[in-house]
Tab-separated table of C-alpha atoms in Angstrom:
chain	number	residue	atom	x	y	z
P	1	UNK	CA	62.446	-54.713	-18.787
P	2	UNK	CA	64.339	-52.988	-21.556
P	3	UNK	CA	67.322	-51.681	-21.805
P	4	UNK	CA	68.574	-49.057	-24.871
P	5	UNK	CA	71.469	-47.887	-25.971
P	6	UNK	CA	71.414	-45.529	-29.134
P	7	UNK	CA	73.507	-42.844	-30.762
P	8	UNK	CA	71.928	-38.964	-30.873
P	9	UNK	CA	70.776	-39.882	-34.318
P	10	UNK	CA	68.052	-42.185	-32.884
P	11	UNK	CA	67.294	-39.758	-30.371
P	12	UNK	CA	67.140	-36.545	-32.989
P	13	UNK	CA	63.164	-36.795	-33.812
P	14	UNK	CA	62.008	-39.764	-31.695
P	15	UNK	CA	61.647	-39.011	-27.048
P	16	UNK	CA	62.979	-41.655	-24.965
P	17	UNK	CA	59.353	-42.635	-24.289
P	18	UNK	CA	58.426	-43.472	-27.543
P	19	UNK	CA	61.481	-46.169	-28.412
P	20	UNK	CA	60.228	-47.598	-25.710
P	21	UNK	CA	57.150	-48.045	-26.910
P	22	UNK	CA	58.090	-49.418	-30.058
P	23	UNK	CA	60.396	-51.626	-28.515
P	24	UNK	CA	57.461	-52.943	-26.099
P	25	UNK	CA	55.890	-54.288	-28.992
P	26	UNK	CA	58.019	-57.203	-30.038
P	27	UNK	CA	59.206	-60.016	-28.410
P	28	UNK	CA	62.260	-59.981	-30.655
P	29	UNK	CA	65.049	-57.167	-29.647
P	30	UNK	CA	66.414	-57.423	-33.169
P	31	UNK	CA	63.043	-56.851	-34.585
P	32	UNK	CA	62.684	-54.604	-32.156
P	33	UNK	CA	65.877	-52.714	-33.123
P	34	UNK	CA	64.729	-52.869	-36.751
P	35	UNK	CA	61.617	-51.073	-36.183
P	36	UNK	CA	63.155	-47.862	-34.294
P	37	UNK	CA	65.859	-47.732	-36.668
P	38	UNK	CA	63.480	-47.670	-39.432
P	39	UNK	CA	61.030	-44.715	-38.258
P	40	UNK	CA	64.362	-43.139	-36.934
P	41	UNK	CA	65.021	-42.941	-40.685
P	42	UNK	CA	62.027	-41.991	-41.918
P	43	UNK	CA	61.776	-39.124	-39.762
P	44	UNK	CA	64.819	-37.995	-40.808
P	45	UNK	CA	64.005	-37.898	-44.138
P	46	UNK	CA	61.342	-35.921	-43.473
P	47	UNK	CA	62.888	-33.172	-41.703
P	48	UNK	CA	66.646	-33.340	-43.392
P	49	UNK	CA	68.331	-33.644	-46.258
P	50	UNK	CA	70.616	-36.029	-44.563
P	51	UNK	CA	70.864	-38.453	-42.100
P	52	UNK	CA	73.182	-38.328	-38.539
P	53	UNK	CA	74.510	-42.257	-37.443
P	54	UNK	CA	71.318	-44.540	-36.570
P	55	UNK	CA	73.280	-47.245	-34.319
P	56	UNK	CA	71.177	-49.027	-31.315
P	57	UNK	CA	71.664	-52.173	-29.320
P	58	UNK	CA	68.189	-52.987	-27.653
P	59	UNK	CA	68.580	-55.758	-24.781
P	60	UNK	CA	65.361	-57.453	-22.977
P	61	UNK	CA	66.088	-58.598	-19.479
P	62	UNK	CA	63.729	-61.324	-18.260
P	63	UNK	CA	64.481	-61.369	-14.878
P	64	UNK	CA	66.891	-59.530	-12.111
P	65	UNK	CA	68.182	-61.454	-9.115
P	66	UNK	CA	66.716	-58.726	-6.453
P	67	UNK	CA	68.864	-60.529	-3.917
P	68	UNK	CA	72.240	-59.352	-5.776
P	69	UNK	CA	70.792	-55.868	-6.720
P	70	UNK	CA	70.147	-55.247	-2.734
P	71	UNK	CA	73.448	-56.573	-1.961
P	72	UNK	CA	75.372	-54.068	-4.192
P	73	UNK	CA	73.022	-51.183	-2.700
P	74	UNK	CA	73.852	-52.367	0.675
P	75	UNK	CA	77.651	-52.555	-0.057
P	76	UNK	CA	77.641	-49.179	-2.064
P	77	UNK	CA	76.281	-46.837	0.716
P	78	UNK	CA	78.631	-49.263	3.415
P	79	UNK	CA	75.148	-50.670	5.142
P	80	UNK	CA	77.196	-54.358	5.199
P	81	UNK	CA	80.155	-54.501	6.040
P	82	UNK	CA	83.094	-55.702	3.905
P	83	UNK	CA	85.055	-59.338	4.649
P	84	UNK	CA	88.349	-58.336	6.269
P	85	UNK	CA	90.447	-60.549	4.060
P	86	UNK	CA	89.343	-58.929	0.689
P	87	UNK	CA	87.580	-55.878	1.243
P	88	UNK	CA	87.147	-55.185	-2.729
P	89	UNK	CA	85.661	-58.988	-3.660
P	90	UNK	CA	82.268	-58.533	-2.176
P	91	UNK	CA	82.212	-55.326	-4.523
P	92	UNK	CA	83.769	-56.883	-7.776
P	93	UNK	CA	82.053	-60.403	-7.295
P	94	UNK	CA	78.637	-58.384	-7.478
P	95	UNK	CA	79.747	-55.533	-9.904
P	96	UNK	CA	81.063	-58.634	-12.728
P	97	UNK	CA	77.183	-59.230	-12.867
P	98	UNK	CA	75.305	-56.643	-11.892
P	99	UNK	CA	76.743	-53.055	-13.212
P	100	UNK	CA	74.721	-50.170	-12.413
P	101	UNK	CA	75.651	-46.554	-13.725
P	102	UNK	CA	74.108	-43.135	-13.066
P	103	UNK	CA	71.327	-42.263	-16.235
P	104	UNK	CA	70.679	-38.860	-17.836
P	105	UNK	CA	66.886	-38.274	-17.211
P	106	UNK	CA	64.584	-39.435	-19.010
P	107	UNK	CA	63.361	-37.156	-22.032
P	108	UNK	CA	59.553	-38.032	-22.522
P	109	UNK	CA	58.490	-35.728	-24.532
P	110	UNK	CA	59.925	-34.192	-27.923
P	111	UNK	CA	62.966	-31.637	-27.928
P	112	UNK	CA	61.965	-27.731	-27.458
P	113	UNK	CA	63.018	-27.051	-30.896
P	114	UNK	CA	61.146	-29.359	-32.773
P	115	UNK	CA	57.986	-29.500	-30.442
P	116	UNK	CA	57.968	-25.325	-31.106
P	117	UNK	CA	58.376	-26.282	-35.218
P	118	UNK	CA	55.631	-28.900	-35.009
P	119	UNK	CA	53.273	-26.980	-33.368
P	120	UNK	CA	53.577	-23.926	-35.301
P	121	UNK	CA	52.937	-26.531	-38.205
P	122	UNK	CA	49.984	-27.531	-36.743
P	123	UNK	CA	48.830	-24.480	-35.949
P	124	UNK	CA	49.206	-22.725	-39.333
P	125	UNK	CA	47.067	-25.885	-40.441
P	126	UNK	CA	44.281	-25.125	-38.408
P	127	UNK	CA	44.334	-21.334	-39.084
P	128	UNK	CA	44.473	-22.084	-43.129
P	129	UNK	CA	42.208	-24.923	-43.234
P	130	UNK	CA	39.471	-23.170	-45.043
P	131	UNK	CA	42.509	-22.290	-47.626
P	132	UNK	CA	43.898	-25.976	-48.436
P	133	UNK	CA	40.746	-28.028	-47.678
P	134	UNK	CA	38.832	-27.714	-51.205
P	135	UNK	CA	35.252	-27.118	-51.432
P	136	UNK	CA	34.807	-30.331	-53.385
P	137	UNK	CA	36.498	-32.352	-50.686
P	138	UNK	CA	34.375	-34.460	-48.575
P	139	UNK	CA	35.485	-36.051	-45.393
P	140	UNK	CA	32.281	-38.094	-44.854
P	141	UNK	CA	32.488	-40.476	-47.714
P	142	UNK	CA	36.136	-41.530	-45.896
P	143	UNK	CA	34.600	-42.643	-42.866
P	144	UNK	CA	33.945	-46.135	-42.240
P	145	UNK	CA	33.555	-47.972	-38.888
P	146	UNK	CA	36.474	-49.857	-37.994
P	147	UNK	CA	36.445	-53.004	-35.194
P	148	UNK	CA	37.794	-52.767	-32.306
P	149	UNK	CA	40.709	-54.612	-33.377
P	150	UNK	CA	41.433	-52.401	-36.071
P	151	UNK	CA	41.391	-49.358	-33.779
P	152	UNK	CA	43.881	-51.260	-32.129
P	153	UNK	CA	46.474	-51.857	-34.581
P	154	UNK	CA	45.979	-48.281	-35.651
P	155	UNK	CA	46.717	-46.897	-32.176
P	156	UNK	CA	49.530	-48.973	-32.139
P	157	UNK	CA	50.631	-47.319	-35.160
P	158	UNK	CA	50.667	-43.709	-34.167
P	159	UNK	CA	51.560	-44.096	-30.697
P	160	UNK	CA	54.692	-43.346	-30.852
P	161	UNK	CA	54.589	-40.534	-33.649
P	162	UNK	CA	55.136	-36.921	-33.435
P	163	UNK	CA	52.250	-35.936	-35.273
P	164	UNK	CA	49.759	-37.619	-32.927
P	165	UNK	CA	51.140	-36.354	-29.606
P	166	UNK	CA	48.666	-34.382	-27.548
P	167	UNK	CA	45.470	-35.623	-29.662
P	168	UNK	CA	42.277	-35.690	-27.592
P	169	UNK	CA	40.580	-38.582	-27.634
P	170	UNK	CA	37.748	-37.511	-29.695
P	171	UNK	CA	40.168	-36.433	-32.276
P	172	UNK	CA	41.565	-40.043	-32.189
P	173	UNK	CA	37.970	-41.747	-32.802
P	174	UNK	CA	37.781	-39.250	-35.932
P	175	UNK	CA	41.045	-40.109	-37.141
P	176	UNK	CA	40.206	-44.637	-36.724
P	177	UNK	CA	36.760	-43.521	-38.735
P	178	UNK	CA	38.677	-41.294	-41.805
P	179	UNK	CA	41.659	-43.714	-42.332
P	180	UNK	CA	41.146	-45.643	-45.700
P	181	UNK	CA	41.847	-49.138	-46.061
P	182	UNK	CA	43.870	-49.820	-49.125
P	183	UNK	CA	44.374	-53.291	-50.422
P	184	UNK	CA	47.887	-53.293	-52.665
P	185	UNK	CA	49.127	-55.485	-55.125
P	186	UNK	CA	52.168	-56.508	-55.618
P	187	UNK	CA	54.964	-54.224	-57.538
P	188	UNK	CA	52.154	-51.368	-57.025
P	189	UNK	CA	53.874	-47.569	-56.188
P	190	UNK	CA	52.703	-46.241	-53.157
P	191	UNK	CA	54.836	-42.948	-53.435
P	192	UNK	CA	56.850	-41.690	-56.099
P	193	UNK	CA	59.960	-39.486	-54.761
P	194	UNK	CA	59.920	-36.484	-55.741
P	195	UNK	CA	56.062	-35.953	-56.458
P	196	UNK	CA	53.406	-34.055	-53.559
P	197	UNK	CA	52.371	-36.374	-51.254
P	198	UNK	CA	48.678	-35.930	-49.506
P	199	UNK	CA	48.526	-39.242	-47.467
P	200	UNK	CA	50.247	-40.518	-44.471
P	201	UNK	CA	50.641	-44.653	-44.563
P	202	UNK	CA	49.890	-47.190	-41.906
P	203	UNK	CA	51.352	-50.847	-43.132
P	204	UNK	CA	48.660	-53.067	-41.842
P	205	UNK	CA	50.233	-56.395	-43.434
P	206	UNK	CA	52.969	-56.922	-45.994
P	207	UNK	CA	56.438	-55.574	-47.253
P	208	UNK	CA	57.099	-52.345	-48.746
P	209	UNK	CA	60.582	-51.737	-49.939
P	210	UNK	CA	62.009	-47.622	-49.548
P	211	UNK	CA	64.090	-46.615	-53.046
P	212	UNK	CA	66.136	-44.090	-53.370
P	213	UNK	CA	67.467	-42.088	-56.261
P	214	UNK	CA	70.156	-40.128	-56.057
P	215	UNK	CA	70.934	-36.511	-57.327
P	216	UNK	CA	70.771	-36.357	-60.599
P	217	UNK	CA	70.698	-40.537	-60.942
P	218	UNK	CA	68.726	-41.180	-63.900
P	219	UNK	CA	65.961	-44.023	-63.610
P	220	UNK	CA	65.993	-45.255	-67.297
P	221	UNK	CA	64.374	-48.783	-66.095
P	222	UNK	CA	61.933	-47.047	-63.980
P	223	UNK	CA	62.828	-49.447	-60.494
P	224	UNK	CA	63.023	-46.202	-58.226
P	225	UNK	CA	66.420	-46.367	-57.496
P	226	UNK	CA	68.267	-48.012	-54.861
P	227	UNK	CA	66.794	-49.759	-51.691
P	228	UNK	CA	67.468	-48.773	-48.630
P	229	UNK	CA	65.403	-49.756	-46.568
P	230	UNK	CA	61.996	-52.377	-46.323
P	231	UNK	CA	59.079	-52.261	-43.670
P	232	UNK	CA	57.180	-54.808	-42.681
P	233	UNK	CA	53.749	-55.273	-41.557
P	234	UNK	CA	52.647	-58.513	-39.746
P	235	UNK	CA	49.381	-58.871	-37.698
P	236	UNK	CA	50.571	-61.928	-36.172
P	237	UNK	CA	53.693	-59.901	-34.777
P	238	UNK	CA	52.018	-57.059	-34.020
P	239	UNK	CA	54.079	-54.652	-35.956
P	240	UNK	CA	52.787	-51.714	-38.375
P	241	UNK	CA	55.205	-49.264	-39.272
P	242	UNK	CA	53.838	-46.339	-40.827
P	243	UNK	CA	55.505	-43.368	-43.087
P	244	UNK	CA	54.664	-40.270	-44.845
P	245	UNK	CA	53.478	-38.508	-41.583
P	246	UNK	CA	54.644	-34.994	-42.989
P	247	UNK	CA	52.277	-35.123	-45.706
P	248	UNK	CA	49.532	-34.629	-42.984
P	249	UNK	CA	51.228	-30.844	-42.396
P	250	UNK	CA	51.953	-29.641	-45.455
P	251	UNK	CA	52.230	-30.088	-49.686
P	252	UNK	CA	56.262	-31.255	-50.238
P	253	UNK	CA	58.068	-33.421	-52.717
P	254	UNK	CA	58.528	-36.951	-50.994
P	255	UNK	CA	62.070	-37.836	-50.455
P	256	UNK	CA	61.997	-41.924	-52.265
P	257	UNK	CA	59.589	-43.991	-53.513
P	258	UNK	CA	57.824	-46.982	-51.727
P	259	UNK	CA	56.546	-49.953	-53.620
P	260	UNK	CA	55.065	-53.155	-52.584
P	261	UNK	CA	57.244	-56.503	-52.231
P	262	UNK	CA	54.416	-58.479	-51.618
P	263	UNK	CA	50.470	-57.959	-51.477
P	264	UNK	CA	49.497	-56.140	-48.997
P	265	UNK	CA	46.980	-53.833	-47.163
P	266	UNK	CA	47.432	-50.255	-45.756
P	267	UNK	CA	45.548	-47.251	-43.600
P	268	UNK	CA	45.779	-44.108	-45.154
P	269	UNK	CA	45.465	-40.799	-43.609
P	270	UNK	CA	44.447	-38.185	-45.991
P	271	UNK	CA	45.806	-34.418	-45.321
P	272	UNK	CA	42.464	-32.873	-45.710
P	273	UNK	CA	41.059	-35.281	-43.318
P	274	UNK	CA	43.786	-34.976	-41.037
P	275	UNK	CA	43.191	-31.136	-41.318
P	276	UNK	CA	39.773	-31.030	-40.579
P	277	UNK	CA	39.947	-33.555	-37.431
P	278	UNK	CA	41.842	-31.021	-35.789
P	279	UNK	CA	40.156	-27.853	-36.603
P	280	UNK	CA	36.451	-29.293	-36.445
P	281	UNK	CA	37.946	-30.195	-32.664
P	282	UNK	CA	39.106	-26.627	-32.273
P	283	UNK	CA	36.213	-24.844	-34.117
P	284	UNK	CA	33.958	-27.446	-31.191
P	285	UNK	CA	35.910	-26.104	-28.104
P	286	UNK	CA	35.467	-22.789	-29.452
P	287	UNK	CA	31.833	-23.248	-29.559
P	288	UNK	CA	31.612	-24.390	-25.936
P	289	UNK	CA	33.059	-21.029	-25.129
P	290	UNK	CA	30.266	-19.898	-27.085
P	291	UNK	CA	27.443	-21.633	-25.642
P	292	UNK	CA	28.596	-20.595	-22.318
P	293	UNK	CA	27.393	-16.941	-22.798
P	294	UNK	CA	23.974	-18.007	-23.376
P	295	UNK	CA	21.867	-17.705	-20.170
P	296	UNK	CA	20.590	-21.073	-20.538
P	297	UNK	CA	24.057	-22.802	-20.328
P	298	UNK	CA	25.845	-20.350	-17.583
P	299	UNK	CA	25.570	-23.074	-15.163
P	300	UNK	CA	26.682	-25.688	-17.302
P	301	UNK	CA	30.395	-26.967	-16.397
P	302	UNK	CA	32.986	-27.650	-18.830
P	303	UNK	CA	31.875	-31.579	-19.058
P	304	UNK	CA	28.006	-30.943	-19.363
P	305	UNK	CA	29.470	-28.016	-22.400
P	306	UNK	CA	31.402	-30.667	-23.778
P	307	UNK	CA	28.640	-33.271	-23.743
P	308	UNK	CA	26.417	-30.332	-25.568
P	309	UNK	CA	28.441	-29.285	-28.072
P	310	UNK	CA	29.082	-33.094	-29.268
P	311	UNK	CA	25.418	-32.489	-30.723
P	312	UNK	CA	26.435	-29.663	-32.740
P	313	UNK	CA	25.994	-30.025	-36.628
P	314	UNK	CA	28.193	-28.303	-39.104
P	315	UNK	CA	25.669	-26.319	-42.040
P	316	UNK	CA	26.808	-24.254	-44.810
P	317	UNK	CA	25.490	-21.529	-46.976
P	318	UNK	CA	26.303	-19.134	-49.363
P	319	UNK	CA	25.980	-15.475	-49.797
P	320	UNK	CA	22.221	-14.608	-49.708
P	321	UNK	CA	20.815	-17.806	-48.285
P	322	UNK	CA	18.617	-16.925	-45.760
P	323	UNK	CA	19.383	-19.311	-42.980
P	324	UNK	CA	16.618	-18.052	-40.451
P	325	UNK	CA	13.315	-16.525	-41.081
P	326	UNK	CA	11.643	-14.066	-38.497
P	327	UNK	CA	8.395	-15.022	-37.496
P	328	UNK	CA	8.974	-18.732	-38.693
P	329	UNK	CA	8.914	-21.931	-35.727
P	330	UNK	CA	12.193	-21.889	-34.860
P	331	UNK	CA	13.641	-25.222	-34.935
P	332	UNK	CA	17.678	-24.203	-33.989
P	333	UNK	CA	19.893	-21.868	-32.934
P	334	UNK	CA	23.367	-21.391	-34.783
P	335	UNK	CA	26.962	-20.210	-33.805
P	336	UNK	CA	28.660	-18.712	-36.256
P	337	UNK	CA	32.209	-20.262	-37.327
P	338	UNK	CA	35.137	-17.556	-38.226
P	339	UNK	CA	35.590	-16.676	-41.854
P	340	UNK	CA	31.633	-16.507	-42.100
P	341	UNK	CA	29.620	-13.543	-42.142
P	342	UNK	CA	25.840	-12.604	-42.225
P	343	UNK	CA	23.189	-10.020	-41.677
P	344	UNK	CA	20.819	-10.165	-39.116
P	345	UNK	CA	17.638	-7.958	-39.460
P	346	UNK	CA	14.187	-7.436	-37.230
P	347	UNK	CA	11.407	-5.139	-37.157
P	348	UNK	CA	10.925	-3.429	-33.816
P	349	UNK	CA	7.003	-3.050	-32.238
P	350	UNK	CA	7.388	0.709	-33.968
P	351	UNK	CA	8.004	-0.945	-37.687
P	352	UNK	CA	11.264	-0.119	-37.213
P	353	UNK	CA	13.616	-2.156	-39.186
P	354	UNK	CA	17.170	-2.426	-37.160
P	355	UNK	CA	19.910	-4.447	-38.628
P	356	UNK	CA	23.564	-6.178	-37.620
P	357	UNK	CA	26.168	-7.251	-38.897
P	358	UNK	CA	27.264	-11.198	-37.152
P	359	UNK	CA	30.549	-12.738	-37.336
P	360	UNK	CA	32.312	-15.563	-36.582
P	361	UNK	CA	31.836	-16.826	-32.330
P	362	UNK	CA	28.496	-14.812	-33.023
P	363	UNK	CA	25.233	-16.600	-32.133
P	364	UNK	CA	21.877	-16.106	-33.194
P	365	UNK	CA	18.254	-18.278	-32.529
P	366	UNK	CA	18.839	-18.323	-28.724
P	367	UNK	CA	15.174	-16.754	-28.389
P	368	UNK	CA	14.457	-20.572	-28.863
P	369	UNK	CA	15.412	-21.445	-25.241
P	370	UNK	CA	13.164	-19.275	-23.633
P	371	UNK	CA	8.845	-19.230	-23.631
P	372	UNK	CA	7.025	-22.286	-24.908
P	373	UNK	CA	7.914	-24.906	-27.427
P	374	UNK	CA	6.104	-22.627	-29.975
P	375	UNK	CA	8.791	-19.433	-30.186
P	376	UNK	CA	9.204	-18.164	-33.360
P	377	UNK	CA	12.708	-16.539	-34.914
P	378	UNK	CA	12.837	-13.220	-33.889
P	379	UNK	CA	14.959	-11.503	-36.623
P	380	UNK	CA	15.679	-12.765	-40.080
P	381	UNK	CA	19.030	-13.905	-40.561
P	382	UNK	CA	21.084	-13.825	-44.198
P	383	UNK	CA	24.638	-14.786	-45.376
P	384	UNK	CA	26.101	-12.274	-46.848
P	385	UNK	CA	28.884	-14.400	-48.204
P	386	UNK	CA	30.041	-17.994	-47.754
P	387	UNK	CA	29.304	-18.881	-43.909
P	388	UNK	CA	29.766	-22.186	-42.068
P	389	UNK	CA	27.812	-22.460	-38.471
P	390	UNK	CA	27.089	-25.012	-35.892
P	391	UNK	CA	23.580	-25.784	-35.421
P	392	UNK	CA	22.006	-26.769	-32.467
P	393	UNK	CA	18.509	-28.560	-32.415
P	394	UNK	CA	16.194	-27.030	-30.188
P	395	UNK	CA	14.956	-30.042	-28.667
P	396	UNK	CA	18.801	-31.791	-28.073
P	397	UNK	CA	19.203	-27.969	-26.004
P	398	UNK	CA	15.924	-28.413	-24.373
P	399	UNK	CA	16.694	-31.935	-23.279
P	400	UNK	CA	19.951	-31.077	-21.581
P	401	UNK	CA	18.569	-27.787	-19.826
P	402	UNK	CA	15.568	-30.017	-18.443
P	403	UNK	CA	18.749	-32.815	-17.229
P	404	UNK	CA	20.359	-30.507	-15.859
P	405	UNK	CA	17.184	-29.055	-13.738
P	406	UNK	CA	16.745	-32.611	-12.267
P	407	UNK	CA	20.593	-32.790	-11.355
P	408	UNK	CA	20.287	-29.451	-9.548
P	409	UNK	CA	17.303	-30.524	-7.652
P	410	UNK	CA	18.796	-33.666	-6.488
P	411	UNK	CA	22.213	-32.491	-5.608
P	412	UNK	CA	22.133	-30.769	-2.528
């Protein structure tokens, strides 16, 4: 059991729930303590240009004597009676050890105003991802499998942050794949206040000491100012704090520099990556809307869609690539992302060449899923300028219509 108590500066960026969680870690309520202070501070150098108080006491009870609590229950609502020569020392007697007072409810989730703010942020960075993720970037030489101990230490890490509320889980698997590991050296500059940060920062193991300089504080020996604050990362105690999350919204000077104490090794989050977790997720869960229009998948619930659409492959071409052929073996059918758009074109049984114009949520190749395993394209399909789609194999499709055929038969 844990008990908090914590000024409205604690409170400002971080829900009841998640000081909890931080505290749950530890086994140490000064450690404890030091921890929520610390991302308490960070976030509010993030959002502010100042700081309200940061003050908490953090107490871990071991054990309540249940015999005690029920007797002030009982003698509260007058279900015992009182001893006739001291009606009050029952009460007091109880009270001197066991105070209980009336709590404000709890607060699990993040204030109205700054939930609204956040989410806007996040979803101006899906809506502009195509703008701020450059062409050059590429998100699969980040990934790298991670144990399932790892995973763990990283979950650990972003439980309790803002930026990570309301993930799915497949997002979350993404995110464990794209996070770098990055050994550090000692006296090595993480972040440099006052230049663009692009990485959010999971402390894995060591100590990384925040330094401040102030306005207009010259750094003539090049130290970074004053410091303020250290965290500290220790597998053997569990603990990981993590900083920089605001990087992952948006390009903005960082408010201090962190450098390394000690050796050390981090997770970092790159924006980009961060970026495209969420709208490859949303760009997926728009396809499933997709694929549900096809006559093939009508009957298909939102769980069988899901299942589908985790076979979807991302392909890209640029104006003129013809992406589909008609009269070719058709080997997919495609769903055309938003931003993307191309120029479909067939010849009628009268040589009559009729053309469209596709767009993004647009779908073309379904022909595929109907006749024999031999169908050919239809129409001849061209980018007419740069176009992403998801691709779907004809055979993964084919596999899933027969599965779900044998469900139907054997479900009454």
């Amino acid at each position: 059991k844990i008990i908090v108590l914590a000024s409205d500066g604690v409170f400002e960026f971080l829900t009841n729930q998640s000081v909890i969680d931080i505290c749950a870690k530890f086994n140490d309520p000064l450690e404890a303590c030091r921890a929520v202070v610390a991302e308490s501070y960070e976030l509010w150098l993030q959002y502010e240009l100042r700081t309200d108080d940061i003050t908490m006491i953090c107490i871990f009870i071991d054990d309540v004597d249940s015999s005690k609590a029920m007797k002030t229950s009982l003698l509260r609502d007058g279900s015992v009676p009182l001893l006739e020569n001291n009606p009050s020392e029952d009460i007091r007697e109880v009270e001197d050890e066991l105070v209980t007072v009336e709590s404000r409810p709890v607060r699990k989730n993040i204030s109205l105003e700054k939930s609204r703010a956040l989410q806007k942020l996040k979803q101006k960075s899906i809506r502009d991802v195509t703008m701020f993720i450059e062409e050059d970037f590429d998100v699969e030489s980040l990934y790298s499998e991670k144990t399932d101990e790892e995973k763990s230490r990283i979950a650990e890490a972003i439980k309790a942050s803002v930026m990570f509320q309301n993930i799915t889980d497949a997002q979350r698997e993404l995110i464990y794949g794209v996070m770098e590991p990055m050994p550090v050296k000692k006296g090595a500059w993480i972040i440099k206040q006052g230049t663009v940060g692009d990485r959010f920062y999971i402390v894995d193991d060591g100590r990384f000491e925040v330094r401040i300089l102030g306005e207009n504080q010259e750094d003539p020996d090049n130290t970074g100012g004053n410091v303020v604050h250290v965290y500290t990362g220790s597998r053997e105690s569990h603990s990981h704090p993590s900083f920089g999350e605001l990087a992952l919204m948006y390009s903005a000077p960082r408010a201090a520099s962190i450098i390394a104490q000690t050796d050390g090794q981090l997770w970092a989050l790159h924006r980009y990556a961060f970026k495209k977790v969420l709208a490859e997720q949303g760009a997926r869960k728009d396809a499933e809307k997709v694929l549900k229009k096809l006559d093939a998948f009508k009957s298909f619930d939102s769980q069988e869609l899901k299942d589908l659409s985790s076979y979807l492959e991302e392909s890209k071409y640029a104006a003129g690539d013809v992406i589909i052929k008609q009269g070719e073996p058709g080997l997919s059918l495609f769903v055309i992302l938003p931003g993307g758009t191309c120029e479909s074109e067939r010849q009628g049984e009268d040589g009559e060449i009729i053309k469209s114009i596709l767009k993004g949520h647009d779908f073309f190749g379904e022909e595929l899923l109907d006749g024999d395993s031999d169908m050919s394209y239809l129409s001849t399909v061209t980018a007419t300028s740069k176009v992403t789609c998801w691709m779907l194999q004809k055979s993964d499709a084919k596999r899933f219509i027969s599965s779900k055929k044998k469900q139907d038969v054997v479900t009454p």
